[in-house]
PDB file of C-alpha atoms in Angstrom:
ATOM      1  CA  MET A   1     -28.810 -10.122  -6.095  1.00 33.00           C
ATOM      2  CA  THR A   2     -28.776  -8.928  -9.617  1.00 32.00           C
ATOM      3  CA  GLY A   3     -28.560  -6.429 -11.831  1.00 33.00           C
ATOM      4  CA  LEU A   4     -26.636  -2.909 -10.359  1.00 33.00           C
ATOM      5  CA  LEU A   5     -27.675  -3.996  -6.582  1.00 35.00           C
ATOM      6  CA  ALA A   6     -25.074  -7.224  -7.082  1.00 37.00           C
ATOM      7  CA  ALA A   7     -22.532  -5.016  -9.081  1.00 39.00           C
ATOM      8  CA  CYS A   8     -22.607  -2.260  -6.560  1.00 41.00           C
ATOM      9  CA  SER A   9     -22.179  -5.149  -3.531  1.00 46.00           C
ATOM     10  CA  LEU A  10     -19.221  -6.503  -5.486  1.00 50.00           C
ATOM     11  CA  GLY A  11     -17.535  -3.401  -6.219  1.00 50.00           C
ATOM     12  CA  HIS A  12     -18.545  -3.497  -9.852  1.00 48.00           C
ATOM     13  CA  SER A  13     -20.511  -0.099  -9.843  1.00 45.00           C
ATOM     14  CA  SER A  14     -21.589   1.209 -13.044  1.00 47.00           C
ATOM     15  CA  ALA A  15     -19.767   4.795 -13.725  1.00 55.00           C
ATOM     16  CA  SER A  16     -23.279   6.359 -13.128  1.00 61.00           C
ATOM     17  CA  ALA A  17     -23.415   4.872  -9.142  1.00 82.00           C
ATOM     18  CA  ASN A  18     -22.505   7.385  -6.583  1.00 93.00           C
ATOM     19  CA  PRO A  19     -19.762   6.103  -4.887  1.00 94.00           C
ATOM     20  CA  LYS A  20     -20.951   7.224  -1.370  1.00 93.00           C
ATOM     21  CA  THR A  21     -23.942   4.639  -1.844  1.00 93.00           C
ATOM     22  CA  ILE A  22     -21.795   1.850  -2.333  1.00 95.00           C
ATOM     23  CA  LYS A  23     -21.964  -0.655   0.564  1.00 95.00           C
ATOM     24  CA  ASN A  24     -18.721  -2.972   1.841  1.00 97.00           C
ATOM     25  CA  PRO A  25     -20.030  -6.078   1.686  1.00 97.00           C
ATOM     26  CA  VAL A  26     -16.780  -7.862   3.503  1.00 98.00           C
ATOM     27  CA  ALA A  27     -16.671  -7.463   7.274  1.00 98.00           C
ATOM     28  CA  ALA A  28     -13.805  -6.047   8.769  1.00 97.00           C
ATOM     29  CA  THR A  29     -12.897  -9.251  10.363  1.00 98.00           C
ATOM     30  CA  PRO A  30      -9.371 -10.231  11.547  1.00 98.00           C
ATOM     31  CA  GLU A  31      -9.147 -12.286   8.359  1.00 98.00           C
ATOM     32  CA  SER A  32     -10.218  -9.504   6.198  1.00 98.00           C
ATOM     33  CA  LEU A  33      -7.446  -7.060   8.308  1.00 98.00           C
ATOM     34  CA  ALA A  34      -4.593  -9.704   7.850  1.00 98.00           C
ATOM     35  CA  THR A  35      -5.473  -9.959   3.782  1.00 98.00           C
ATOM     36  CA  GLY A  36      -5.767  -6.290   3.541  1.00 98.00           C
ATOM     37  CA  LYS A  37      -2.633  -5.957   5.021  1.00 98.00           C
ATOM     38  CA  ARG A  38      -0.768  -8.239   3.048  1.00 98.00           C
ATOM     39  CA  LEU A  39      -1.994  -6.665  -0.113  1.00 98.00           C
ATOM     40  CA  TYR A  40      -1.131  -3.185   1.496  1.00 98.00           C
ATOM     41  CA  ASP A  41       2.313  -4.227   1.987  1.00 98.00           C
ATOM     42  CA  ARG A  42       2.855  -5.468  -1.541  1.00 96.00           C
ATOM     43  CA  LEU A  43       0.958  -2.489  -3.206  1.00 96.00           C
ATOM     44  CA  CYS A  44       0.408   0.677  -1.410  1.00 96.00           C
ATOM     45  CA  ALA A  45       3.343   1.105   1.455  1.00 97.00           C
ATOM     46  CA  ASP A  46       5.784   2.019  -1.226  1.00 95.00           C
ATOM     47  CA  CYS A  47       3.725   5.423  -1.455  1.00 94.00           C
ATOM     48  CA  HIS A  48       1.750   5.277   1.659  1.00 95.00           C
ATOM     49  CA  GLY A  49       4.498   4.146   4.085  1.00 96.00           C
ATOM     50  CA  ALA A  50       4.576   0.922   6.319  1.00 96.00           C
ATOM     51  CA  THR A  51       2.208   2.436   9.017  1.00 95.00           C
ATOM     52  CA  GLY A  52      -0.146   4.615   6.266  1.00 95.00           C
ATOM     53  CA  ARG A  53       1.569   7.953   7.241  1.00 94.00           C
ATOM     54  CA  GLY A  54       2.628   9.154   3.656  1.00 93.00           C
ATOM     55  CA  ASP A  55       5.994   8.794   4.121  1.00 95.00           C
ATOM     56  CA  GLY A  56       7.022   5.326   1.864  1.00 95.00           C
ATOM     57  CA  GLU A  57      10.042   5.887  -0.424  1.00 95.00           C
ATOM     58  CA  LYS A  58       8.016   6.479  -3.702  1.00 93.00           C
ATOM     59  CA  SER A  59       6.628   9.016  -1.631  1.00 92.00           C
ATOM     60  CA  LYS A  60       9.581  10.440  -0.506  1.00 93.00           C
ATOM     61  CA  LYS A  61      10.887  10.910  -3.925  1.00 92.00           C
ATOM     62  CA  LEU A  62       8.095  12.411  -5.184  1.00 89.00           C
ATOM     63  CA  ALA A  63       8.483  15.427  -2.276  1.00 90.00           C
ATOM     64  CA  ALA A  64      11.949  15.541  -3.040  1.00 93.00           C
ATOM     65  CA  ALA A  65      10.944  16.443  -7.155  1.00 92.00           C
ATOM     66  CA  GLY A  66       8.236  19.062  -5.799  1.00 91.00           C
ATOM     67  CA  GLU A  67       5.571  16.801  -6.816  1.00 89.00           C
ATOM     68  CA  PRO A  68       2.585  16.013  -3.851  1.00 87.00           C
ATOM     69  CA  ARG A  69       3.411  13.040  -1.317  1.00 87.00           C
ATOM     70  CA  ALA A  70       1.067  10.419  -0.861  1.00 90.00           C
ATOM     71  CA  PRO A  71      -1.402  10.813   1.716  1.00 90.00           C
ATOM     72  CA  ASP A  72      -1.330  10.395   5.474  1.00 92.00           C
ATOM     73  CA  LEU A  73      -4.016   7.453   5.817  1.00 92.00           C
ATOM     74  CA  THR A  74      -3.936   7.722   9.467  1.00 91.00           C
ATOM     75  CA  ASP A  75      -5.280  11.099  10.127  1.00 89.00           C
ATOM     76  CA  GLU A  76      -8.969  12.510  10.280  1.00 85.00           C
ATOM     77  CA  LYS A  77      -8.243  14.592   6.526  1.00 82.00           C
ATOM     78  CA  TRP A  78     -10.121  12.834   3.914  1.00 79.00           C
ATOM     79  CA  ASP A  79      -8.936  13.635   0.179  1.00 83.00           C
ATOM     80  CA  HIS A  80     -10.553  11.659  -1.873  1.00 85.00           C
ATOM     81  CA  GLY A  81     -14.209  11.041   0.186  1.00 86.00           C
ATOM     82  CA  SER A  82     -14.708   9.270   3.474  1.00 86.00           C
ATOM     83  CA  THR A  83     -17.102   6.636   2.488  1.00 93.00           C
ATOM     84  CA  ASP A  84     -16.001   3.145   2.041  1.00 95.00           C
ATOM     85  CA  GLY A  85     -17.630   3.111  -1.573  1.00 96.00           C
ATOM     86  CA  GLU A  86     -15.624   6.232  -2.131  1.00 95.00           C
ATOM     87  CA  ILE A  87     -12.433   4.792  -0.753  1.00 95.00           C
ATOM     88  CA  PHE A  88     -13.140   1.674  -2.863  1.00 97.00           C
ATOM     89  CA  VAL A  89     -13.525   3.580  -6.279  1.00 96.00           C
ATOM     90  CA  ALA A  90     -10.161   5.601  -5.641  1.00 95.00           C
ATOM     91  CA  ILE A  91      -8.450   2.451  -4.970  1.00 96.00           C
ATOM     92  CA  ARG A  92     -10.060   0.449  -7.731  1.00 96.00           C
ATOM     93  CA  ASP A  93      -9.792   3.552 -10.269  1.00 95.00           C
ATOM     94  CA  GLY A  94      -6.956   5.447  -9.048  1.00 93.00           C
ATOM     95  CA  LEU A  95      -6.469   9.035  -8.907  1.00 90.00           C
ATOM     96  CA  GLY A  96      -4.590  10.082 -12.062  1.00 79.00           C
ATOM     97  CA  SER A  97      -0.986  10.212 -11.957  1.00 77.00           C
ATOM     98  CA  THR A  98      -0.711  10.222  -8.452  1.00 79.00           C
ATOM     99  CA  MET A  99      -1.992   6.518  -7.795  1.00 89.00           C
ATOM    100  CA  THR A 100      -2.286   3.966  -9.966  1.00 88.00           C
ATOM    101  CA  ARG A 101      -5.504   1.863 -10.228  1.00 93.00           C
ATOM    102  CA  LEU A 102      -5.659  -1.718  -9.101  1.00 94.00           C
ATOM    103  CA  ASN A 103      -8.621  -2.596 -10.955  1.00 91.00           C
ATOM    104  CA  GLY A 104      -7.558  -5.314 -13.564  1.00 89.00           C
ATOM    105  CA  LYS A 105      -4.155  -6.062 -11.699  1.00 92.00           C
ATOM    106  CA  PRO A 106      -3.793 -10.275 -11.782  1.00 93.00           C
ATOM    107  CA  GLY A 107      -5.334 -11.191  -8.713  1.00 93.00           C
ATOM    108  CA  ILE A 108      -7.064  -8.120  -7.690  1.00 96.00           C
ATOM    109  CA  GLY A 109     -10.744  -8.373  -7.463  1.00 97.00           C
ATOM    110  CA  PRO A 110     -13.163  -6.247  -5.621  1.00 97.00           C
ATOM    111  CA  GLU A 111     -12.893  -8.696  -2.658  1.00 98.00           C
ATOM    112  CA  GLU A 112      -8.972  -7.780  -2.542  1.00 98.00           C
ATOM    113  CA  ILE A 113      -9.679  -3.788  -2.722  1.00 98.00           C
ATOM    114  CA  TRP A 114     -12.627  -4.203  -0.070  1.00 98.00           C
ATOM    115  CA  HIS A 115     -10.048  -6.022   2.512  1.00 98.00           C
ATOM    116  CA  LEU A 116      -7.827  -3.059   1.520  1.00 98.00           C
ATOM    117  CA  VAL A 117     -10.554  -0.204   2.304  1.00 97.00           C
ATOM    118  CA  ASN A 118     -10.872  -2.619   5.616  1.00 97.00           C
ATOM    119  CA  TYR A 119      -7.548  -2.235   6.324  1.00 97.00           C
ATOM    120  CA  VAL A 120      -6.824   1.344   5.628  1.00 96.00           C
ATOM    121  CA  ARG A 121      -9.931   1.996   8.048  1.00 94.00           C
ATOM    122  CA  SER A 122      -8.098   0.296  10.844  1.00 95.00           C
ATOM    123  CA  LEU A 123      -4.804   2.431  10.266  1.00 93.00           C
ATOM    124  CA  GLY A 124      -6.072   5.755  11.997  1.00 82.00           C
ATOM    125  CA  GLY A 125      -8.887   8.018  12.016  1.00 55.00           C
ATOM    126  CA  LYS A 126     -10.898   7.235   9.204  1.00 48.00           C
ATOM    127  CA  LYS A 127     -14.111   5.861  10.774  1.00 48.00           C
TER     128      LYS A 127
END
């Protein structure tokens, strides 16, 4: 693979690439889901909760302060896009002040983010 195709497949899409068209190169195998769960537990559960329902400790504190809670990742509602590519970009780049980006965190590269995408998909109705 070369150029933009390779970049998009690995999650290094250019700023002009449409997240809807980015394909997930990591199969949702039991190993990928297990890796995604370990990453989720470490990086995401504080806000989204252990089961992805948006009820983590940080989310509760935000709600108590009148701020928006973390979204429920188990329901059918997609606030920031429903494709694997859109989920990848939201995790990679963050969502402003409400969700910090994982891009650039030590030990977190495109493959780890794709494992997170696979795990988030396994939590509920997000097919």
